[in-house]
Amino acid sequence: MGTAMRIQPVHDARAYPAAPEGAPSDAPAGAASATAQAVAVRPVAAPARPVPAVRFARLMRREGPGLLLGALSICLLIGFWYLATTYRWSFYIRFINVPGPVEVFQDASRLFGNEQFMTNITISLRRIMLGFIAATVLGVTMGLLIGRYRRVRQLTFPAMEILRPIPAIAWVPISIMLWPTTETSIVFITFIGAFFPILLNTMHGVATMDSVLVRAARCLGASEFALMTQVVLRGAMPHIFTGLAVGMGVAWVSLIAAEMISGQYGVGYFTWEAYSLIEYSHIVIGMLVIGVLGLLCSGAIRLLARLVMPWQIAAGKENNR
């Protein structure tokens, strides 16, 4: 760790007050030179950056309790599952035919080495990404335009409100007729599931923006394009990411339902096929895979939000104290 050289003035206690202009000075002749010599060069240590181990320790101190609580909740869930299936609880909910965690984990270890099973996971991820990206691009763009311009809202919003309450699963028959392939129709169902949450949250973000920011940008000479991209889009960003998180969850629900009804591959198709073949442990494996994949996708959205909106991290720390 090096040191930075900084010039730091040191004032002599014997320094005399400055005499008025034209008046004789009371300071000795050598006072000026003594004061000049009092300006010394002192080494000042540069602020040290914490090493990765220190940063990791700080992160664990901040996030460790939350991670432990999350792990505890998962352990409690697995423990309840183990007890209910081992002792075959049968109250209002029957665990007689439900496979236990040991059986499920043993079958899962074999399945994850199966090429067909991994192909199902890959196809589901591809479908969710295609549908979700299309919904994000179109939903954010339309949400900004509808929220910003009254005429656009009057033209498009009534039609959107008619289509919005229709469940994504209800679009399956019409999507099979609309699109030439089953693959495209499943991606369309996924798109429908994610589109409306993203659209509505973006519109709400634009509508609740501080109008002072828009007026200030206009006073500074911002063009309409700069206003939309630099002010309106950034101001609506927290609501947009809320819509992305909600839309991702609905997209997974829509995808699995579409794969169960009309798919030939995918995690939803695998789960429904396991039910048809009475392979109960495979049903649970399919459900767990869906949950883990959904968790990873939601975590990716939260990570992206932290990168795009670093100011929200500081605000969140203040609110969580």
Coordinates of C-alpha atoms in Angstrom, one line a residue:
M1 CA 0.0 0.0 0.0
G2 CA 1.6 3.2 -1.1
T3 CA 1.4 6.7 0.3
A4 CA 0.2 9.8 -1.4
M5 CA 2.3 13.0 -1.0
R6 CA 0.1 16.0 -0.2
I7 CA 1.2 19.6 0.6
Q8 CA -0.3 20.6 3.9
P9 CA 0.2 24.1 5.3
V10 CA 1.2 24.3 9.0
H11 CA 0.6 27.7 10.5
D12 CA 3.2 29.0 12.9
A13 CA 1.8 30.1 16.3
R14 CA 4.1 33.1 16.2
A15 CA 2.5 34.4 13.0
Y16 CA 1.7 38.1 13.2
P17 CA -1.5 39.8 11.9
A18 CA -1.2 41.5 8.6
A19 CA -0.6 45.3 8.8
P20 CA -2.8 47.7 6.9
E21 CA -1.7 48.8 3.5
G22 CA 0.9 51.5 3.8
A23 CA 1.4 51.0 7.5
P24 CA 4.7 49.8 9.0
S25 CA 4.7 46.1 9.9
D26 CA 5.3 45.0 13.5
A27 CA 6.5 41.6 12.4
P28 CA 10.3 40.8 12.5
A29 CA 12.2 40.8 9.3
G30 CA 12.5 37.0 9.3
A31 CA 8.8 36.3 10.1
A32 CA 7.9 36.1 6.4
S33 CA 10.6 33.6 5.6
A34 CA 9.7 31.6 8.7
T35 CA 6.1 31.4 7.7
A36 CA 7.1 30.3 4.2
Q37 CA 9.3 27.6 5.7
A38 CA 6.4 26.4 7.8
V39 CA 4.6 25.1 4.7
A40 CA 5.8 21.5 4.9
V41 CA 5.3 18.4 2.8
R42 CA 3.9 15.6 4.9
P43 CA 3.2 12.1 3.6
V44 CA -0.5 11.2 4.0
A45 CA -1.6 7.6 3.7
A46 CA -4.1 7.0 0.8
P47 CA -7.4 5.5 1.8
A48 CA -7.1 1.7 1.5
R49 CA -9.6 -0.3 -0.5
P50 CA -10.9 -3.4 1.3
V51 CA -9.5 -6.6 0.0
P52 CA -12.0 -9.2 -1.4
A53 CA -12.0 -11.2 1.8
V54 CA -13.0 -8.1 3.8
R55 CA -15.8 -7.2 1.3
F56 CA -17.1 -10.7 1.5
A57 CA -17.1 -10.6 5.3
R58 CA -19.1 -7.3 5.2
L59 CA -21.5 -8.8 2.8
M60 CA -22.0 -11.9 5.0
R61 CA -22.6 -9.7 8.0
R62 CA -25.2 -7.8 6.1
E63 CA -26.9 -10.6 4.2
G64 CA -26.0 -13.6 6.4
P65 CA -29.0 -13.5 8.8
G66 CA -31.4 -13.3 5.9
L67 CA -29.7 -16.3 4.1
L68 CA -29.9 -18.3 7.3
L69 CA -33.6 -17.6 7.7
G70 CA -34.3 -18.6 4.1
A71 CA -32.3 -21.8 4.5
L72 CA -34.2 -22.5 7.7
S73 CA -37.6 -22.1 6.0
I74 CA -36.5 -24.6 3.3
C75 CA -35.3 -27.1 5.9
L76 CA -38.6 -26.8 7.8
L77 CA -40.6 -27.4 4.6
I78 CA -38.5 -30.5 3.7
G79 CA -38.9 -31.7 7.3
F80 CA -42.7 -31.4 7.2
W81 CA -42.7 -33.2 3.8
Y82 CA -40.6 -36.0 5.3
L83 CA -42.8 -36.5 8.3
A84 CA -46.0 -36.3 6.4
T85 CA -44.9 -38.9 3.8
T86 CA -43.2 -41.2 6.3
Y87 CA -46.1 -41.5 8.7
R88 CA -48.7 -41.2 5.9
W89 CA -50.7 -38.4 7.4
S90 CA -54.3 -38.4 6.2
F91 CA -56.4 -35.6 7.6
Y92 CA -58.1 -33.2 5.1
I93 CA -54.9 -33.6 3.0
R94 CA -53.8 -37.1 2.2
F95 CA -50.1 -37.9 1.9
I96 CA -50.7 -41.7 1.3
N97 CA -49.5 -41.7 -2.3
V98 CA -47.1 -38.7 -2.1
P99 CA -43.5 -39.8 -2.5
G100 CA -41.0 -38.8 0.2
P101 CA -38.0 -36.5 -0.2
V102 CA -35.5 -39.4 -0.1
E103 CA -37.2 -41.2 -3.0
V104 CA -37.6 -38.0 -5.0
F105 CA -33.9 -37.0 -4.6
Q106 CA -32.7 -40.5 -5.6
D107 CA -34.8 -40.4 -8.8
A108 CA -33.7 -36.8 -9.5
S109 CA -30.0 -37.8 -9.3
R110 CA -30.7 -40.3 -12.1
L111 CA -32.9 -38.0 -14.1
F112 CA -30.3 -35.2 -14.3
G113 CA -28.0 -37.5 -16.1
N114 CA -30.8 -38.2 -18.7
E115 CA -30.4 -36.4 -22.0
Q116 CA -34.1 -36.3 -22.6
F117 CA -34.9 -34.7 -19.3
M118 CA -32.2 -32.0 -19.8
T119 CA -33.7 -31.4 -23.3
N120 CA -37.1 -30.7 -21.7
I121 CA -35.5 -28.1 -19.4
T122 CA -33.6 -26.4 -22.2
I123 CA -36.7 -26.2 -24.4
S124 CA -38.8 -24.7 -21.5
L125 CA -36.0 -22.1 -20.9
R126 CA -35.9 -21.2 -24.5
R127 CA -39.7 -20.7 -24.7
I128 CA -39.8 -18.6 -21.5
M129 CA -37.0 -16.4 -22.7
L130 CA -38.5 -15.8 -26.2
G131 CA -41.9 -15.0 -24.8
F132 CA -40.7 -12.9 -21.9
I133 CA -38.2 -10.8 -24.0
A134 CA -41.0 -10.1 -26.6
A135 CA -43.4 -9.1 -23.8
T136 CA -40.8 -6.9 -22.2
V137 CA -40.0 -5.0 -25.4
L138 CA -43.6 -4.5 -26.4
G139 CA -45.0 -4.0 -22.9
V140 CA -42.4 -1.3 -21.9
T141 CA -42.7 0.5 -25.2
M142 CA -46.5 0.6 -25.2
G143 CA -46.6 1.4 -21.5
L144 CA -44.4 4.4 -22.0
L145 CA -46.5 5.6 -25.0
I146 CA -49.9 5.0 -23.4
G147 CA -48.8 6.5 -20.1
R148 CA -47.2 9.6 -21.7
Y149 CA -49.6 10.5 -24.5
R150 CA -53.3 10.9 -23.8
R151 CA -54.4 10.3 -27.4
V152 CA -52.5 7.0 -27.6
R153 CA -54.1 6.0 -24.3
Q154 CA -57.6 6.8 -25.6
L155 CA -57.0 4.8 -28.7
T156 CA -55.4 1.6 -27.3
F157 CA -56.3 1.2 -23.6
P158 CA -60.0 0.2 -24.0
A159 CA -59.0 -2.7 -26.3
M160 CA -56.3 -3.7 -23.9
E161 CA -58.8 -3.7 -21.0
I162 CA -61.0 -6.1 -22.9
L163 CA -58.1 -8.5 -23.6
R164 CA -56.4 -8.3 -20.2
P165 CA -58.9 -10.3 -18.0
I166 CA -58.7 -13.3 -20.4
P167 CA -56.5 -16.0 -18.8
A168 CA -53.5 -17.0 -20.8
I169 CA -54.6 -20.6 -20.7
A170 CA -57.9 -19.6 -22.5
W171 CA -55.8 -18.5 -25.4
V172 CA -54.5 -22.0 -26.1
P173 CA -57.2 -23.1 -28.6
I174 CA -57.1 -19.8 -30.5
S175 CA -53.3 -19.7 -30.5
I176 CA -53.2 -23.2 -32.1
M177 CA -55.4 -21.8 -34.9
L178 CA -53.5 -18.6 -35.2
W179 CA -49.9 -19.8 -35.4
P180 CA -48.5 -22.4 -37.8
T181 CA -46.6 -24.5 -35.3
T182 CA -47.2 -25.7 -31.7
E183 CA -43.9 -24.2 -30.7
T184 CA -44.9 -20.7 -31.8
S185 CA -48.3 -21.0 -30.1
I186 CA -46.7 -22.0 -26.8
V187 CA -44.3 -19.0 -27.0
F188 CA -47.3 -16.8 -27.7
I189 CA -49.1 -18.1 -24.6
T190 CA -46.0 -17.3 -22.6
F191 CA -45.9 -13.8 -24.1
I192 CA -49.5 -13.1 -23.2
G193 CA -48.9 -14.1 -19.6
A194 CA -46.0 -11.7 -19.2
F195 CA -47.3 -8.8 -21.4
F196 CA -50.1 -7.3 -19.3
P197 CA -48.3 -7.1 -16.0
I198 CA -45.4 -5.4 -17.7
L199 CA -47.7 -3.0 -19.6
L200 CA -49.8 -2.0 -16.6
N201 CA -46.8 -1.4 -14.3
T202 CA -45.0 0.7 -16.9
M203 CA -48.1 2.8 -17.4
H204 CA -48.5 3.3 -13.6
G205 CA -44.8 4.2 -13.4
V206 CA -45.2 7.0 -16.0
A207 CA -48.5 8.2 -14.4
T208 CA -47.0 8.5 -11.0
M209 CA -43.8 10.3 -12.1
D210 CA -43.0 13.7 -10.5
S211 CA -44.1 16.3 -13.1
V212 CA -41.4 18.7 -11.9
L213 CA -38.8 16.5 -13.5
V214 CA -40.5 16.7 -16.9
R215 CA -40.9 20.5 -16.7
A216 CA -37.3 20.9 -15.6
A217 CA -36.1 18.8 -18.6
R218 CA -38.2 20.9 -20.9
C219 CA -36.8 24.1 -19.5
L220 CA -33.3 22.8 -20.1
G221 CA -34.2 22.3 -23.8
A222 CA -34.6 18.5 -23.8
S223 CA -36.1 17.1 -27.0
E224 CA -39.1 14.7 -26.8
F225 CA -36.9 11.7 -27.5
A226 CA -34.4 12.7 -24.8
L227 CA -37.3 13.4 -22.4
M228 CA -38.7 9.9 -23.0
T229 CA -35.4 8.0 -22.7
Q230 CA -33.6 10.1 -20.1
V231 CA -36.5 11.3 -17.8
V232 CA -39.7 9.3 -18.3
L233 CA -38.0 5.9 -18.8
R234 CA -35.7 6.3 -15.8
G235 CA -38.5 7.7 -13.6
A236 CA -40.7 4.7 -14.4
M237 CA -37.9 2.2 -13.9
P238 CA -38.8 0.9 -10.4
H239 CA -42.4 0.2 -11.6
I240 CA -41.1 -1.4 -14.8
F241 CA -39.0 -3.9 -12.8
T242 CA -41.9 -4.7 -10.6
G243 CA -43.8 -5.5 -13.7
L244 CA -41.0 -7.7 -15.0
A245 CA -40.9 -9.6 -11.7
V246 CA -44.7 -10.2 -11.7
G247 CA -44.7 -10.9 -15.5
M248 CA -42.0 -13.6 -15.1
G249 CA -44.0 -15.5 -12.5
V250 CA -47.2 -15.3 -14.7
A251 CA -45.1 -16.4 -17.7
W252 CA -44.0 -19.6 -16.0
V253 CA -47.6 -20.4 -15.0
S254 CA -48.7 -19.8 -18.6
L255 CA -45.9 -21.8 -20.1
I256 CA -46.4 -24.9 -17.9
A257 CA -50.1 -24.9 -18.6
A258 CA -49.6 -24.6 -22.4
E259 CA -47.0 -27.4 -22.3
M260 CA -49.3 -29.7 -20.4
I261 CA -52.2 -29.1 -22.9
S262 CA -50.5 -28.9 -26.3
G263 CA -46.7 -29.4 -25.8
Q264 CA -44.6 -32.3 -26.9
Y265 CA -41.5 -31.2 -24.9
G266 CA -40.8 -29.1 -21.9
V267 CA -41.0 -29.4 -18.1
G268 CA -44.8 -29.0 -18.2
Y269 CA -45.1 -31.9 -20.7
F270 CA -42.7 -34.0 -18.6
T271 CA -44.8 -33.4 -15.4
W272 CA -48.1 -34.3 -17.2
E273 CA -46.6 -37.4 -18.8
A274 CA -45.4 -38.5 -15.4
Y275 CA -48.9 -38.2 -14.0
S276 CA -50.3 -40.2 -17.0
L277 CA -47.7 -43.0 -16.4
I278 CA -48.3 -42.9 -12.6
E279 CA -44.7 -41.9 -11.8
Y280 CA -45.4 -39.8 -8.8
S281 CA -41.8 -39.0 -7.9
H282 CA -41.3 -37.6 -11.4
I283 CA -44.3 -35.3 -10.8
V284 CA -42.7 -33.9 -7.7
I285 CA -39.4 -33.5 -9.6
G286 CA -41.1 -31.6 -12.3
M287 CA -42.7 -29.3 -9.8
L288 CA -39.4 -28.7 -8.0
V289 CA -37.6 -27.9 -11.3
I290 CA -40.3 -25.4 -12.2
G291 CA -39.9 -23.7 -8.8
V292 CA -36.1 -23.6 -9.0
L293 CA -36.1 -22.2 -12.5
G294 CA -38.7 -19.6 -11.6
L295 CA -36.6 -18.6 -8.6
L296 CA -33.4 -18.3 -10.7
C297 CA -35.3 -16.1 -13.3
S298 CA -36.7 -13.8 -10.6
G299 CA -33.3 -13.5 -9.0
A300 CA -31.8 -12.5 -12.4
I301 CA -34.4 -9.8 -12.7
R302 CA -33.6 -8.5 -9.2
L303 CA -29.8 -8.5 -10.0
L304 CA -30.5 -6.6 -13.2
A305 CA -32.5 -4.1 -11.2
R306 CA -29.6 -3.5 -8.8
L307 CA -27.3 -2.9 -11.8
V308 CA -29.6 -0.6 -13.6
M309 CA -30.9 1.3 -10.5
P310 CA -28.0 1.5 -8.0
W311 CA -29.7 4.4 -6.2
Q312 CA -32.5 2.0 -5.2
I313 CA -29.9 -0.1 -3.1
A314 CA -29.2 2.9 -0.8
A315 CA -32.9 3.7 -0.5
G316 CA -33.6 0.1 0.4
K317 CA -30.9 0.0 3.1
E318 CA -32.4 3.1 4.7
N319 CA -35.9 1.6 4.7
N320 CA -34.8 -1.7 6.1
R321 CA -32.9 -0.4 9.1

